[in-house]
Amino acid sequence: MGNIEYRRPYYTKEMFERRREKVKESSLYKELEGYQNAGLSLWLNGEPSTSYGIANYVREESDYMRDYRLDGNQKVCGIGFDRIRKDNVKERR
C-alpha cells in the first residue's frame, strides 16, 4: 500500500490580490474601517484585530456574534466578533 501525501493548495499572488480586493469591497470591511478610523478597538475571538482581519475571517466562517464593548461612561469603545459554535446554541421550541 502506498503512502498518502498531503499537498498544500497552490495560491498565486494574483489569487491573494483578488481575495484582498473582494474583502476590501465588502460592506462589513467598510463599516469596520470607519469604526477603526474613529478610534474604536476591534476584536476577533477575544484577540485584538483589524477591519481587514475580521472581514476576511468572518467571510469564511459566518457564525459570529457582534459584541459592543463599553467604557466606564457606557460609551462604545470597541466591537468584538465572537464565533458561535452550534453546540453552544440551544434550539428554540
CSV table of C-alpha atoms in Angstrom, one decimal:
chain,number,residue,atom,x,y,z
A,1,MET,CA,0.0,0.0,0.0
A,2,GLY,CA,1.2,3.5,-0.8
A,3,ASN,CA,1.6,6.4,1.5
A,4,ILE,CA,-0.9,9.3,1.2
A,5,GLU,CA,0.8,12.6,0.6
A,6,TYR,CA,-0.8,15.8,1.7
A,7,ARG,CA,0.0,18.8,-0.6
A,8,ARG,CA,-0.8,22.3,0.4
A,9,PRO,CA,-3.0,24.2,-2.2
A,10,TYR,CA,-1.1,26.4,-4.5
A,11,TYR,CA,-2.1,30.0,-4.4
A,12,THR,CA,-0.7,32.6,-6.7
A,13,LYS,CA,-0.1,36.3,-5.9
A,14,GLU,CA,-2.9,37.2,-8.2
A,15,MET,CA,-5.3,34.9,-6.3
A,16,PHE,CA,-4.4,36.6,-3.0
A,17,GLU,CA,-4.8,40.1,-4.5
A,18,ARG,CA,-8.3,39.2,-5.9
A,19,ARG,CA,-9.3,37.9,-2.4
A,20,ARG,CA,-8.0,41.1,-0.8
A,21,GLU,CA,-9.9,43.2,-3.2
A,22,LYS,CA,-13.1,41.3,-2.5
A,23,VAL,CA,-12.7,41.7,1.2
A,24,LYS,CA,-12.0,45.4,0.9
A,25,GLU,CA,-15.1,45.9,-1.3
A,26,SER,CA,-17.3,44.2,1.3
A,27,SER,CA,-19.8,46.3,3.3
A,28,LEU,CA,-18.5,44.8,6.6
A,29,TYR,CA,-14.9,45.8,5.9
A,30,LYS,CA,-16.0,49.4,5.0
A,31,GLU,CA,-18.1,49.6,8.2
A,32,LEU,CA,-15.4,48.3,10.4
A,33,GLU,CA,-12.8,50.5,8.7
A,34,GLY,CA,-14.9,53.5,9.7
A,35,TYR,CA,-15.1,52.4,13.3
A,36,GLN,CA,-11.4,51.7,13.4
A,37,ASN,CA,-10.6,55.1,11.9
A,38,ALA,CA,-12.8,56.7,14.6
A,39,GLY,CA,-10.7,55.1,17.3
A,40,LEU,CA,-12.7,52.1,18.3
A,41,SER,CA,-10.8,48.9,19.1
A,42,LEU,CA,-11.7,45.8,17.1
A,43,TRP,CA,-11.6,42.2,18.5
A,44,LEU,CA,-11.9,38.8,16.9
A,45,ASN,CA,-12.5,35.8,19.3
A,46,GLY,CA,-11.1,37.8,22.2
A,47,GLU,CA,-7.9,39.0,20.4
A,48,PRO,CA,-7.2,42.5,19.0
A,49,SER,CA,-7.8,42.6,15.3
A,50,THR,CA,-8.2,44.9,12.3
A,51,SER,CA,-11.1,45.7,10.0
A,52,TYR,CA,-9.4,43.6,7.3
A,53,GLY,CA,-8.7,40.7,9.6
A,54,ILE,CA,-12.3,40.5,10.8
A,55,ALA,CA,-13.9,40.9,7.4
A,56,ASN,CA,-11.6,38.3,5.9
A,57,TYR,CA,-12.2,35.7,8.6
A,58,VAL,CA,-16.0,36.3,9.0
A,59,ARG,CA,-16.3,36.0,5.2
A,60,GLU,CA,-15.2,32.4,5.5
A,61,GLU,CA,-16.9,31.5,8.8
A,62,SER,CA,-20.3,33.1,9.1
A,63,ASP,CA,-21.4,32.1,12.6
A,64,TYR,CA,-20.2,35.2,14.5
A,65,MET,CA,-21.9,37.3,17.1
A,66,ARG,CA,-21.1,41.0,17.4
A,67,ASP,CA,-20.4,42.3,20.8
A,68,TYR,CA,-20.2,46.0,21.7
A,69,ARG,CA,-17.7,46.9,24.4
A,70,LEU,CA,-18.4,49.8,26.6
A,71,ASP,CA,-16.1,52.1,28.6
A,72,GLY,CA,-16.8,53.4,32.2
A,73,ASN,CA,-19.1,56.1,30.8
A,74,GLN,CA,-21.2,53.5,28.9
A,75,LYS,CA,-19.9,54.7,25.5
A,76,VAL,CA,-18.9,52.2,22.9
A,77,CYS,CA,-15.2,51.9,22.8
A,78,GLY,CA,-14.8,48.6,20.9
A,79,ILE,CA,-16.5,46.0,18.8
A,80,GLY,CA,-15.8,42.3,19.2
A,81,PHE,CA,-16.8,39.4,16.9
A,82,ASP,CA,-17.0,36.0,18.7
A,83,ARG,CA,-17.5,32.7,17.0
A,84,ILE,CA,-20.7,30.9,17.9
A,85,ARG,CA,-20.4,27.2,18.0
A,86,LYS,CA,-23.5,25.4,17.1
A,87,ASP,CA,-23.1,23.0,20.1
A,88,ASN,CA,-23.4,26.1,22.4
A,89,VAL,CA,-26.7,27.2,20.8
A,90,LYS,CA,-30.0,25.9,22.3
A,91,GLU,CA,-32.8,25.2,19.9
A,92,ARG,CA,-36.0,27.3,20.3
A,93,ARG,CA,-39.2,25.4,20.9
